[in-house]
PDB file of C-alpha atoms in Angstrom:
ATOM      1  CA  UNK A   1      -0.068   0.257   0.077  1.00  0.00           C
ATOM      2  CA  UNK A   2       2.972   2.647   1.248  1.00  0.00           C
ATOM      3  CA  UNK A   3       4.637   1.497  -2.821  1.00  0.00           C
ATOM      4  CA  UNK A   4       1.526   2.217  -4.288  1.00  0.00           C
ATOM      5  CA  UNK A   5       0.858   5.370  -2.371  1.00  0.00           C
ATOM      6  CA  UNK A   6       4.321   6.687  -3.140  1.00  0.00           C
ATOM      7  CA  UNK A   7       3.975   5.917  -6.968  1.00  0.00           C
ATOM      8  CA  UNK A   8       0.990   8.064  -6.803  1.00  0.00           C
ATOM      9  CA  UNK A   9       2.394  10.756  -5.013  1.00  0.00           C
ATOM     10  CA  UNK A  10       5.029  10.610  -7.512  1.00  0.00           C
ATOM     11  CA  UNK A  11       2.868  10.631 -10.721  1.00  0.00           C
ATOM     12  CA  UNK A  12       1.048  13.798  -8.777  1.00  0.00           C
ATOM     13  CA  UNK A  13       4.443  15.790  -8.841  1.00  0.00           C
ATOM     14  CA  UNK A  14       5.624  14.899 -11.990  1.00  0.00           C
ATOM     15  CA  UNK A  15       1.718  15.950 -13.478  1.00  0.00           C
ATOM     16  CA  UNK A  16       2.230  19.341 -11.710  1.00  0.00           C
ATOM     17  CA  UNK A  17       5.653  19.897 -13.392  1.00  0.00           C
ATOM     18  CA  UNK A  18       3.829  20.010 -16.846  1.00  0.00           C
ATOM     19  CA  UNK A  19       2.700  23.354 -18.167  1.00  0.00           C
ATOM     20  CA  UNK A  20      -0.309  24.127 -18.188  1.00  0.00           C
ATOM     21  CA  UNK A  21      -0.630  24.236 -21.868  1.00  0.00           C
ATOM     22  CA  UNK A  22       0.351  20.362 -21.771  1.00  0.00           C
ATOM     23  CA  UNK A  23      -1.682  19.211 -19.160  1.00  0.00           C
ATOM     24  CA  UNK A  24      -4.383  20.719 -21.129  1.00  0.00           C
ATOM     25  CA  UNK A  25      -3.666  19.022 -24.264  1.00  0.00           C
ATOM     26  CA  UNK A  26      -3.104  15.692 -22.546  1.00  0.00           C
ATOM     27  CA  UNK A  27      -6.456  15.640 -20.914  1.00  0.00           C
ATOM     28  CA  UNK A  28      -8.096  16.893 -24.154  1.00  0.00           C
ATOM     29  CA  UNK A  29      -6.724  14.090 -25.968  1.00  0.00           C
ATOM     30  CA  UNK A  30      -7.886  11.299 -23.150  1.00  0.00           C
ATOM     31  CA  UNK A  31     -11.803  13.087 -23.489  1.00  0.00           C
ATOM     32  CA  UNK A  32     -11.631  12.405 -27.052  1.00  0.00           C
ATOM     33  CA  UNK A  33     -10.688   9.018 -26.515  1.00  0.00           C
ATOM     34  CA  UNK A  34     -13.550   9.000 -23.830  1.00  0.00           C
ATOM     35  CA  UNK A  35     -16.017  10.337 -25.899  1.00  0.00           C
ATOM     36  CA  UNK A  36     -15.425   8.032 -29.063  1.00  0.00           C
ATOM     37  CA  UNK A  37     -15.395   5.019 -26.685  1.00  0.00           C
ATOM     38  CA  UNK A  38     -18.848   5.979 -25.328  1.00  0.00           C
ATOM     39  CA  UNK A  39     -20.354   7.242 -28.641  1.00  0.00           C
ATOM     40  CA  UNK A  40     -18.921   3.282 -29.856  1.00  0.00           C
ATOM     41  CA  UNK A  41     -21.060   1.687 -26.654  1.00  0.00           C
ATOM     42  CA  UNK A  42     -23.968   3.552 -27.507  1.00  0.00           C
ATOM     43  CA  UNK A  43     -23.918   2.455 -31.266  1.00  0.00           C
ATOM     44  CA  UNK A  44     -23.750  -1.060 -29.792  1.00  0.00           C
ATOM     45  CA  UNK A  45     -26.021  -1.175 -26.967  1.00  0.00           C
ATOM     46  CA  UNK A  46     -28.523   0.487 -29.619  1.00  0.00           C
ATOM     47  CA  UNK A  47     -28.684  -2.928 -30.940  1.00  0.00           C
ATOM     48  CA  UNK A  48     -31.041  -3.997 -28.317  1.00  0.00           C
ATOM     49  CA  UNK A  49     -31.981  -0.878 -26.860  1.00  0.00           C
ATOM     50  CA  UNK A  50     -33.584   1.967 -28.046  1.00  0.00           C
ATOM     51  CA  UNK A  51     -31.765   5.292 -28.089  1.00  0.00           C
ATOM     52  CA  UNK A  52     -34.089   7.092 -25.862  1.00  0.00           C
ATOM     53  CA  UNK A  53     -33.502   4.628 -23.061  1.00  0.00           C
ATOM     54  CA  UNK A  54     -29.672   4.547 -23.124  1.00  0.00           C
ATOM     55  CA  UNK A  55     -29.902   8.313 -22.620  1.00  0.00           C
ATOM     56  CA  UNK A  56     -31.959   8.068 -19.448  1.00  0.00           C
ATOM     57  CA  UNK A  57     -29.407   5.712 -18.438  1.00  0.00           C
ATOM     58  CA  UNK A  58     -26.500   8.108 -19.353  1.00  0.00           C
ATOM     59  CA  UNK A  59     -28.116  10.434 -17.418  1.00  0.00           C
ATOM     60  CA  UNK A  60     -28.794   8.651 -14.203  1.00  0.00           C
ATOM     61  CA  UNK A  61     -25.360   7.329 -14.117  1.00  0.00           C
ATOM     62  CA  UNK A  62     -24.013  10.688 -14.778  1.00  0.00           C
ATOM     63  CA  UNK A  63     -26.249  12.034 -11.654  1.00  0.00           C
ATOM     64  CA  UNK A  64     -24.599   9.187  -9.643  1.00  0.00           C
ATOM     65  CA  UNK A  65     -21.058   9.799 -10.247  1.00  0.00           C
ATOM     66  CA  UNK A  66     -22.183  14.097  -9.530  1.00  0.00           C
ATOM     67  CA  UNK A  67     -23.795  13.034  -6.321  1.00  0.00           C
ATOM     68  CA  UNK A  68     -20.625  12.760  -3.949  1.00  0.00           C
ATOM     69  CA  UNK A  69     -19.572  16.478  -5.430  1.00  0.00           C
ATOM     70  CA  UNK A  70     -23.096  17.809  -4.545  1.00  0.00           C
ATOM     71  CA  UNK A  71     -22.964  16.072  -0.608  1.00  0.00           C
ATOM     72  CA  UNK A  72     -19.045  17.426  -0.513  1.00  0.00           C
ATOM     73  CA  UNK A  73     -19.935  20.946  -1.364  1.00  0.00           C
ATOM     74  CA  UNK A  74     -23.687  20.223   1.245  1.00  0.00           C
ATOM     75  CA  UNK A  75     -25.575  21.214  -1.716  1.00  0.00           C
ATOM     76  CA  UNK A  76     -24.349  24.734  -2.022  1.00  0.00           C
ATOM     77  CA  UNK A  77     -23.870  24.464  -5.621  1.00  0.00           C
ATOM     78  CA  UNK A  78     -27.555  24.241  -6.507  1.00  0.00           C
ATOM     79  CA  UNK A  79     -28.127  27.892  -5.081  1.00  0.00           C
ATOM     80  CA  UNK A  80     -29.076  29.918  -8.064  1.00  0.00           C
ATOM     81  CA  UNK A  81     -31.879  32.770  -9.262  1.00  0.00           C
ATOM     82  CA  UNK A  82     -31.912  31.138 -12.481  1.00  0.00           C
ATOM     83  CA  UNK A  83     -33.549  28.001 -12.143  1.00  0.00           C
ATOM     84  CA  UNK A  84     -35.593  28.882 -15.594  1.00  0.00           C
ATOM     85  CA  UNK A  85     -32.491  29.551 -17.643  1.00  0.00           C
ATOM     86  CA  UNK A  86     -31.169  26.486 -16.445  1.00  0.00           C
ATOM     87  CA  UNK A  87     -34.184  24.587 -16.932  1.00  0.00           C
ATOM     88  CA  UNK A  88     -34.401  25.877 -20.629  1.00  0.00           C
ATOM     89  CA  UNK A  89     -30.773  24.925 -21.201  1.00  0.00           C
ATOM     90  CA  UNK A  90     -31.890  21.301 -19.908  1.00  0.00           C
ATOM     91  CA  UNK A  91     -34.652  21.157 -22.672  1.00  0.00           C
ATOM     92  CA  UNK A  92     -32.509  21.984 -25.280  1.00  0.00           C
ATOM     93  CA  UNK A  93     -29.802  19.953 -23.827  1.00  0.00           C
ATOM     94  CA  UNK A  94     -32.000  16.818 -24.039  1.00  0.00           C
ATOM     95  CA  UNK A  95     -33.166  17.114 -27.505  1.00  0.00           C
ATOM     96  CA  UNK A  96     -29.789  17.529 -28.768  1.00  0.00           C
ATOM     97  CA  UNK A  97     -28.645  14.250 -27.088  1.00  0.00           C
ATOM     98  CA  UNK A  98     -31.831  12.080 -27.737  1.00  0.00           C
ATOM     99  CA  UNK A  99     -30.629  13.190 -31.306  1.00  0.00           C
ATOM    100  CA  UNK A 100     -27.537  12.661 -31.113  1.00  0.00           C
ATOM    101  CA  UNK A 101     -27.848   9.266 -29.658  1.00  0.00           C
ATOM    102  CA  UNK A 102     -30.333   8.367 -32.513  1.00  0.00           C
ATOM    103  CA  UNK A 103     -28.100   9.334 -35.267  1.00  0.00           C
ATOM    104  CA  UNK A 104     -25.330   6.918 -33.591  1.00  0.00           C
ATOM    105  CA  UNK A 105     -27.824   4.160 -33.791  1.00  0.00           C
ATOM    106  CA  UNK A 106     -28.735   3.975 -37.281  1.00  0.00           C
ATOM    107  CA  UNK A 107     -25.741   6.053 -39.078  1.00  0.00           C
ATOM    108  CA  UNK A 108     -21.785   5.257 -39.306  1.00  0.00           C
ATOM    109  CA  UNK A 109     -20.447   6.806 -36.121  1.00  0.00           C
ATOM    110  CA  UNK A 110     -17.651   8.669 -38.442  1.00  0.00           C
ATOM    111  CA  UNK A 111     -20.412  10.495 -40.036  1.00  0.00           C
ATOM    112  CA  UNK A 112     -22.130  11.435 -37.059  1.00  0.00           C
ATOM    113  CA  UNK A 113     -18.867  12.621 -35.301  1.00  0.00           C
ATOM    114  CA  UNK A 114     -17.986  14.438 -38.454  1.00  0.00           C
ATOM    115  CA  UNK A 115     -21.041  16.583 -39.127  1.00  0.00           C
ATOM    116  CA  UNK A 116     -21.267  17.212 -35.009  1.00  0.00           C
ATOM    117  CA  UNK A 117     -18.044  19.510 -35.703  1.00  0.00           C
ATOM    118  CA  UNK A 118     -20.762  21.832 -37.266  1.00  0.00           C
ATOM    119  CA  UNK A 119     -22.143  23.107 -33.683  1.00  0.00           C
ATOM    120  CA  UNK A 120     -19.493  25.828 -33.483  1.00  0.00           C
ATOM    121  CA  UNK A 121     -20.854  27.199 -36.803  1.00  0.00           C
ATOM    122  CA  UNK A 122     -24.176  27.121 -36.112  1.00  0.00           C
ATOM    123  CA  UNK A 123     -23.000  28.990 -32.424  1.00  0.00           C
ATOM    124  CA  UNK A 124     -21.228  31.720 -34.376  1.00  0.00           C
ATOM    125  CA  UNK A 125     -24.399  32.139 -35.873  1.00  0.00           C
ATOM    126  CA  UNK A 126     -26.662  32.592 -32.790  1.00  0.00           C
ATOM    127  CA  UNK A 127     -24.103  34.699 -31.070  1.00  0.00           C
ATOM    128  CA  UNK A 128     -24.882  37.255 -33.713  1.00  0.00           C
ATOM    129  CA  UNK A 129     -28.225  36.683 -33.825  1.00  0.00           C
ATOM    130  CA  UNK A 130     -29.056  36.203 -30.013  1.00  0.00           C
ATOM    131  CA  UNK A 131     -26.017  37.864 -28.294  1.00  0.00           C
ATOM    132  CA  UNK A 132     -25.695  41.048 -30.746  1.00  0.00           C
ATOM    133  CA  UNK A 133     -22.202  40.374 -31.402  1.00  0.00           C
ATOM    134  CA  UNK A 134     -20.676  42.306 -33.938  1.00  0.00           C
ATOM    135  CA  UNK A 135     -20.778  41.552 -37.675  1.00  0.00           C
ATOM    136  CA  UNK A 136     -17.046  40.189 -39.096  1.00  0.00           C
ATOM    137  CA  UNK A 137     -16.916  39.051 -42.675  1.00  0.00           C
ATOM    138  CA  UNK A 138     -14.250  36.624 -41.584  1.00  0.00           C
ATOM    139  CA  UNK A 139     -16.773  35.084 -39.528  1.00  0.00           C
ATOM    140  CA  UNK A 140     -19.257  34.665 -42.416  1.00  0.00           C
ATOM    141  CA  UNK A 141     -16.669  33.483 -44.592  1.00  0.00           C
ATOM    142  CA  UNK A 142     -15.676  30.430 -42.103  1.00  0.00           C
ATOM    143  CA  UNK A 143     -19.663  29.873 -41.518  1.00  0.00           C
ATOM    144  CA  UNK A 144     -19.755  29.700 -45.414  1.00  0.00           C
ATOM    145  CA  UNK A 145     -16.875  27.418 -45.782  1.00  0.00           C
ATOM    146  CA  UNK A 146     -18.658  25.028 -42.675  1.00  0.00           C
ATOM    147  CA  UNK A 147     -21.421  24.857 -44.576  1.00  0.00           C
ATOM    148  CA  UNK A 148     -19.308  23.895 -47.660  1.00  0.00           C
ATOM    149  CA  UNK A 149     -18.013  20.917 -45.742  1.00  0.00           C
ATOM    150  CA  UNK A 150     -21.812  19.915 -44.312  1.00  0.00           C
ATOM    151  CA  UNK A 151     -22.819  19.584 -48.392  1.00  0.00           C
ATOM    152  CA  UNK A 152     -19.779  17.631 -49.287  1.00  0.00           C
ATOM    153  CA  UNK A 153     -20.792  15.149 -46.652  1.00  0.00           C
ATOM    154  CA  UNK A 154     -24.343  15.134 -47.095  1.00  0.00           C
ATOM    155  CA  UNK A 155     -24.194  15.674 -51.130  1.00  0.00           C
ATOM    156  CA  UNK A 156     -27.946  16.521 -51.263  1.00  0.00           C
ATOM    157  CA  UNK A 157     -29.543  15.787 -55.036  1.00  0.00           C
ATOM    158  CA  UNK A 158     -26.690  13.237 -55.625  1.00  0.00           C
ATOM    159  CA  UNK A 159     -27.455  10.734 -52.823  1.00  0.00           C
ATOM    160  CA  UNK A 160     -30.393  10.419 -50.461  1.00  0.00           C
ATOM    161  CA  UNK A 161     -29.781  12.405 -47.216  1.00  0.00           C
ATOM    162  CA  UNK A 162     -30.509   9.603 -44.458  1.00  0.00           C
ATOM    163  CA  UNK A 163     -32.473  10.148 -41.360  1.00  0.00           C
ATOM    164  CA  UNK A 164     -29.043   9.767 -39.172  1.00  0.00           C
ATOM    165  CA  UNK A 165     -27.193  13.099 -40.891  1.00  0.00           C
ATOM    166  CA  UNK A 166     -30.510  14.943 -40.371  1.00  0.00           C
ATOM    167  CA  UNK A 167     -30.801  14.282 -36.815  1.00  0.00           C
ATOM    168  CA  UNK A 168     -26.924  14.955 -36.146  1.00  0.00           C
ATOM    169  CA  UNK A 169     -27.248  18.113 -37.765  1.00  0.00           C
ATOM    170  CA  UNK A 170     -30.391  19.036 -35.890  1.00  0.00           C
ATOM    171  CA  UNK A 171     -28.402  17.922 -32.899  1.00  0.00           C
ATOM    172  CA  UNK A 172     -25.540  20.236 -33.725  1.00  0.00           C
ATOM    173  CA  UNK A 173     -28.161  23.387 -34.084  1.00  0.00           C
ATOM    174  CA  UNK A 174     -29.664  22.735 -30.635  1.00  0.00           C
ATOM    175  CA  UNK A 175     -26.233  22.065 -29.079  1.00  0.00           C
ATOM    176  CA  UNK A 176     -25.237  25.154 -30.115  1.00  0.00           C
ATOM    177  CA  UNK A 177     -28.336  27.118 -28.669  1.00  0.00           C
ATOM    178  CA  UNK A 178     -27.413  25.126 -25.603  1.00  0.00           C
ATOM    179  CA  UNK A 179     -23.648  26.820 -25.633  1.00  0.00           C
ATOM    180  CA  UNK A 180     -25.185  30.085 -25.904  1.00  0.00           C
ATOM    181  CA  UNK A 181     -27.275  29.596 -22.945  1.00  0.00           C
ATOM    182  CA  UNK A 182     -24.058  28.129 -21.199  1.00  0.00           C
ATOM    183  CA  UNK A 183     -22.224  31.233 -21.928  1.00  0.00           C
ATOM    184  CA  UNK A 184     -25.336  33.611 -20.701  1.00  0.00           C
ATOM    185  CA  UNK A 185     -25.514  31.808 -17.695  1.00  0.00           C
ATOM    186  CA  UNK A 186     -21.816  31.770 -17.081  1.00  0.00           C
ATOM    187  CA  UNK A 187     -21.913  35.636 -16.311  1.00  0.00           C
ATOM    188  CA  UNK A 188     -23.477  34.889 -12.689  1.00  0.00           C
ATOM    189  CA  UNK A 189     -23.412  31.059 -12.533  1.00  0.00           C
ATOM    190  CA  UNK A 190     -20.219  29.424 -11.347  1.00  0.00           C
ATOM    191  CA  UNK A 191     -19.232  25.755 -13.769  1.00  0.00           C
ATOM    192  CA  UNK A 192     -20.025  23.467 -10.960  1.00  0.00           C
ATOM    193  CA  UNK A 193     -23.862  25.052 -10.339  1.00  0.00           C
ATOM    194  CA  UNK A 194     -23.967  24.818 -14.110  1.00  0.00           C
ATOM    195  CA  UNK A 195     -22.973  21.144 -14.414  1.00  0.00           C
ATOM    196  CA  UNK A 196     -25.243  20.044 -11.474  1.00  0.00           C
ATOM    197  CA  UNK A 197     -28.360  21.352 -12.821  1.00  0.00           C
ATOM    198  CA  UNK A 198     -27.420  19.939 -16.473  1.00  0.00           C
ATOM    199  CA  UNK A 199     -27.281  16.472 -14.786  1.00  0.00           C
ATOM    200  CA  UNK A 200     -30.422  16.872 -12.559  1.00  0.00           C
ATOM    201  CA  UNK A 201     -32.438  18.322 -15.690  1.00  0.00           C
ATOM    202  CA  UNK A 202     -31.377  16.022 -18.295  1.00  0.00           C
ATOM    203  CA  UNK A 203     -31.883  13.350 -15.663  1.00  0.00           C
ATOM    204  CA  UNK A 204     -35.099  14.290 -15.348  1.00  0.00           C
ATOM    205  CA  UNK A 205     -36.261  15.193 -19.029  1.00  0.00           C
ATOM    206  CA  UNK A 206     -35.151  11.767 -20.055  1.00  0.00           C
ATOM    207  CA  UNK A 207     -37.664   9.551 -17.838  1.00  0.00           C
ATOM    208  CA  UNK A 208     -40.649  10.071 -19.743  1.00  0.00           C
ATOM    209  CA  UNK A 209     -38.823   9.569 -23.491  1.00  0.00           C
ATOM    210  CA  UNK A 210     -37.366   6.491 -21.960  1.00  0.00           C
ATOM    211  CA  UNK A 211     -40.543   5.026 -20.479  1.00  0.00           C
ATOM    212  CA  UNK A 212     -42.293   5.575 -23.681  1.00  0.00           C
ATOM    213  CA  UNK A 213     -39.906   3.172 -25.630  1.00  0.00           C
ATOM    214  CA  UNK A 214     -38.993   1.132 -22.413  1.00  0.00           C
ATOM    215  CA  UNK A 215     -37.300  -2.458 -23.277  1.00  0.00           C
ATOM    216  CA  UNK A 216     -36.282  -5.539 -20.464  1.00  0.00           C
ATOM    217  CA  UNK A 217     -32.582  -6.106 -20.470  1.00  0.00           C
ATOM    218  CA  UNK A 218     -30.587  -8.301 -18.464  1.00  0.00           C
ATOM    219  CA  UNK A 219     -27.350  -7.648 -16.193  1.00  0.00           C
ATOM    220  CA  UNK A 220     -24.885  -7.956 -19.277  1.00  0.00           C
ATOM    221  CA  UNK A 221     -26.725  -4.987 -20.594  1.00  0.00           C
ATOM    222  CA  UNK A 222     -26.460  -3.122 -17.406  1.00  0.00           C
ATOM    223  CA  UNK A 223     -23.058  -3.443 -17.481  1.00  0.00           C
ATOM    224  CA  UNK A 224     -22.842  -2.043 -21.013  1.00  0.00           C
ATOM    225  CA  UNK A 225     -25.161   1.220 -19.608  1.00  0.00           C
ATOM    226  CA  UNK A 226     -22.652   1.615 -16.762  1.00  0.00           C
ATOM    227  CA  UNK A 227     -19.675   1.830 -18.825  1.00  0.00           C
ATOM    228  CA  UNK A 228     -21.579   4.218 -21.073  1.00  0.00           C
ATOM    229  CA  UNK A 229     -22.194   6.571 -17.836  1.00  0.00           C
ATOM    230  CA  UNK A 230     -18.688   6.027 -16.604  1.00  0.00           C
ATOM    231  CA  UNK A 231     -16.844   6.868 -19.931  1.00  0.00           C
ATOM    232  CA  UNK A 232     -19.370   9.903 -20.643  1.00  0.00           C
ATOM    233  CA  UNK A 233     -18.647  11.420 -17.296  1.00  0.00           C
ATOM    234  CA  UNK A 234     -14.979  10.766 -17.847  1.00  0.00           C
ATOM    235  CA  UNK A 235     -14.967  12.645 -21.180  1.00  0.00           C
ATOM    236  CA  UNK A 236     -16.822  15.412 -19.454  1.00  0.00           C
ATOM    237  CA  UNK A 237     -14.416  15.626 -16.582  1.00  0.00           C
ATOM    238  CA  UNK A 238     -11.460  16.038 -18.787  1.00  0.00           C
ATOM    239  CA  UNK A 239     -13.102  18.331 -20.952  1.00  0.00           C
ATOM    240  CA  UNK A 240     -14.217  20.656 -18.382  1.00  0.00           C
ATOM    241  CA  UNK A 241     -10.486  20.340 -16.673  1.00  0.00           C
ATOM    242  CA  UNK A 242      -8.513  20.887 -19.704  1.00  0.00           C
ATOM    243  CA  UNK A 243     -10.381  24.260 -20.672  1.00  0.00           C
ATOM    244  CA  UNK A 244      -9.207  25.404 -17.123  1.00  0.00           C
ATOM    245  CA  UNK A 245      -5.836  24.385 -18.081  1.00  0.00           C
ATOM    246  CA  UNK A 246      -5.374  26.228 -21.014  1.00  0.00           C
ATOM    247  CA  UNK A 247      -6.913  28.522 -23.790  1.00  0.00           C
ATOM    248  CA  UNK A 248      -9.843  26.429 -26.070  1.00  0.00           C
ATOM    249  CA  UNK A 249      -7.854  27.576 -29.171  1.00  0.00           C
ATOM    250  CA  UNK A 250      -5.022  25.542 -28.120  1.00  0.00           C
ATOM    251  CA  UNK A 251      -6.966  22.619 -27.467  1.00  0.00           C
ATOM    252  CA  UNK A 252      -9.836  22.600 -30.819  1.00  0.00           C
ATOM    253  CA  UNK A 253      -7.240  21.082 -33.100  1.00  0.00           C
ATOM    254  CA  UNK A 254      -6.944  18.243 -30.986  1.00  0.00           C
ATOM    255  CA  UNK A 255     -10.691  17.709 -30.324  1.00  0.00           C
ATOM    256  CA  UNK A 256     -10.255  16.306 -34.283  1.00  0.00           C
ATOM    257  CA  UNK A 257      -9.105  13.233 -32.769  1.00  0.00           C
ATOM    258  CA  UNK A 258     -12.412  12.371 -31.993  1.00  0.00           C
ATOM    259  CA  UNK A 259     -13.099  11.513 -35.903  1.00  0.00           C
ATOM    260  CA  UNK A 260      -9.979   9.578 -36.008  1.00  0.00           C
ATOM    261  CA  UNK A 261     -11.006   7.545 -32.993  1.00  0.00           C
ATOM    262  CA  UNK A 262     -14.532   7.016 -33.875  1.00  0.00           C
ATOM    263  CA  UNK A 263     -13.717   5.913 -37.848  1.00  0.00           C
ATOM    264  CA  UNK A 264     -11.371   3.396 -36.291  1.00  0.00           C
ATOM    265  CA  UNK A 265     -13.712   1.771 -33.734  1.00  0.00           C
ATOM    266  CA  UNK A 266     -16.549   2.218 -36.895  1.00  0.00           C
ATOM    267  CA  UNK A 267     -13.800   0.138 -38.990  1.00  0.00           C
ATOM    268  CA  UNK A 268     -12.961  -2.503 -36.746  1.00  0.00           C
ATOM    269  CA  UNK A 269     -16.128  -3.609 -34.371  1.00  0.00           C
ATOM    270  CA  UNK A 270     -19.157  -2.260 -36.976  1.00  0.00           C
ATOM    271  CA  UNK A 271     -17.031  -2.629 -40.784  1.00  0.00           C
ATOM    272  CA  UNK A 272     -17.798   0.963 -41.532  1.00  0.00           C
ATOM    273  CA  UNK A 273     -15.279   2.693 -43.562  1.00  0.00           C
ATOM    274  CA  UNK A 274     -15.614   6.384 -44.061  1.00  0.00           C
ATOM    275  CA  UNK A 275     -15.907   7.709 -47.451  1.00  0.00           C
ATOM    276  CA  UNK A 276     -13.322  10.122 -48.596  1.00  0.00           C
ATOM    277  CA  UNK A 277     -16.198  12.834 -48.955  1.00  0.00           C
ATOM    278  CA  UNK A 278     -16.792  12.447 -44.879  1.00  0.00           C
ATOM    279  CA  UNK A 279     -13.231  13.049 -44.348  1.00  0.00           C
ATOM    280  CA  UNK A 280     -12.979  16.073 -46.652  1.00  0.00           C
ATOM    281  CA  UNK A 281     -15.895  17.588 -45.604  1.00  0.00           C
ATOM    282  CA  UNK A 282     -15.361  16.734 -41.928  1.00  0.00           C
ATOM    283  CA  UNK A 283     -11.759  18.629 -42.149  1.00  0.00           C
ATOM    284  CA  UNK A 284     -13.345  21.740 -43.674  1.00  0.00           C
ATOM    285  CA  UNK A 285     -16.016  21.787 -41.131  1.00  0.00           C
ATOM    286  CA  UNK A 286     -13.645  21.498 -38.356  1.00  0.00           C
ATOM    287  CA  UNK A 287     -10.943  24.373 -40.164  1.00  0.00           C
ATOM    288  CA  UNK A 288     -13.990  26.681 -39.944  1.00  0.00           C
ATOM    289  CA  UNK A 289     -14.785  26.120 -36.225  1.00  0.00           C
ATOM    290  CA  UNK A 290     -10.893  26.221 -35.458  1.00  0.00           C
ATOM    291  CA  UNK A 291     -10.244  29.568 -37.852  1.00  0.00           C
ATOM    292  CA  UNK A 292     -13.469  31.216 -36.039  1.00  0.00           C
ATOM    293  CA  UNK A 293     -12.158  30.682 -32.654  1.00  0.00           C
ATOM    294  CA  UNK A 294      -8.553  31.903 -33.282  1.00  0.00           C
ATOM    295  CA  UNK A 295      -9.747  35.184 -34.596  1.00  0.00           C
ATOM    296  CA  UNK A 296     -12.403  35.522 -31.890  1.00  0.00           C
ATOM    297  CA  UNK A 297      -9.413  35.162 -29.414  1.00  0.00           C
ATOM    298  CA  UNK A 298      -7.017  37.461 -31.548  1.00  0.00           C
ATOM    299  CA  UNK A 299     -10.076  40.058 -31.686  1.00  0.00           C
ATOM    300  CA  UNK A 300     -10.552  39.952 -27.432  1.00  0.00           C
ATOM    301  CA  UNK A 301      -6.690  40.128 -26.851  1.00  0.00           C
ATOM    302  CA  UNK A 302      -6.853  43.480 -29.060  1.00  0.00           C
ATOM    303  CA  UNK A 303      -9.737  44.632 -27.130  1.00  0.00           C
ATOM    304  CA  UNK A 304      -8.123  43.838 -24.186  1.00  0.00           C
TER     305      UNK A 304
END
C-alpha cells in the first residue's frame, strides 16, 4: 500500500511539473478517447435497447457520479437565481442528446462525429443573432466554408440524405443553442452549478422518453450502460478540466482526434469505412470552426 501511495504521489508531482498547456492537451486527448468509446458503446447497445432508454441511463449514471460532489459541497452548488434558464438549457440539451444518440444508432459513427463538428459554426451564427455580437466578414466566410463542408458530406441531390444525417445536424443546432445558454449562465453562475443542474435536468427530462420506448434487459446490458455513463462522465470531466488548464483555441485541433478514433471503432467493430467525402467535409467544417475561434481570440486580445 505504501509503495502504491508513493507511486501515486510521484505521478502527481510529475503532473504538476508539466505546463498548463501540456496538461490541457493531454486531458483534451483523453476526453476524445472517452467520448469516442462512449459513442461506440451507444452504437453497440442500440442494437438491443432504444436510444432514448440509453440516454436515460447515461444521465442517470451521470447524476450518480455527480452526487458525491453535491454532498461534499452540502448542496451549496445548487444555489441559483436562474432556475428557469437552467431548465431551458436542460430542455435544449436533452433534445440534442436524444437526436445524437438516435443518429448514432442508425448512421456510421464517423459520419455522425464529422457532422457534429458543425455545432461551433451554428453557435457563431447564433452569437450574432441572439447575443448581438458584431458582424465580422471573416466569421461569415468561415461559416460559409463550414456549410460547404456539410454539403460535401451530405451531397444533397446526388445521394439521398438519410435520417441519421438530419438528426445529427439538428443535434448540432440544439447543442449550439445550449452553448449560447451556457455562455449567458456563466456570467452569474459557477461552472459547478451549471454542470450540477445539467445533470439534474437531463436526468429528469429523459425519464418520459425512456418509459415511452422501454425494453427489458439483462445484467450484461446493464454493465454496458454503466460503462456508457462512466466514459461519458470521464469525457466531460477531462474536457472541463482541459478548458481550465489552457485556452480553448490551443485545444481545438486535438478535438479532431474524435473523428480518427470513431473511424477506427467504426471500421474495427462495425465494418464501417468512412468515405473520402466524409473526411474532406469534416476537415473543412473543423477548420472553419477553428478559424472562427482563433480570430475571436485575437479580436478579444486586441480589445483587452
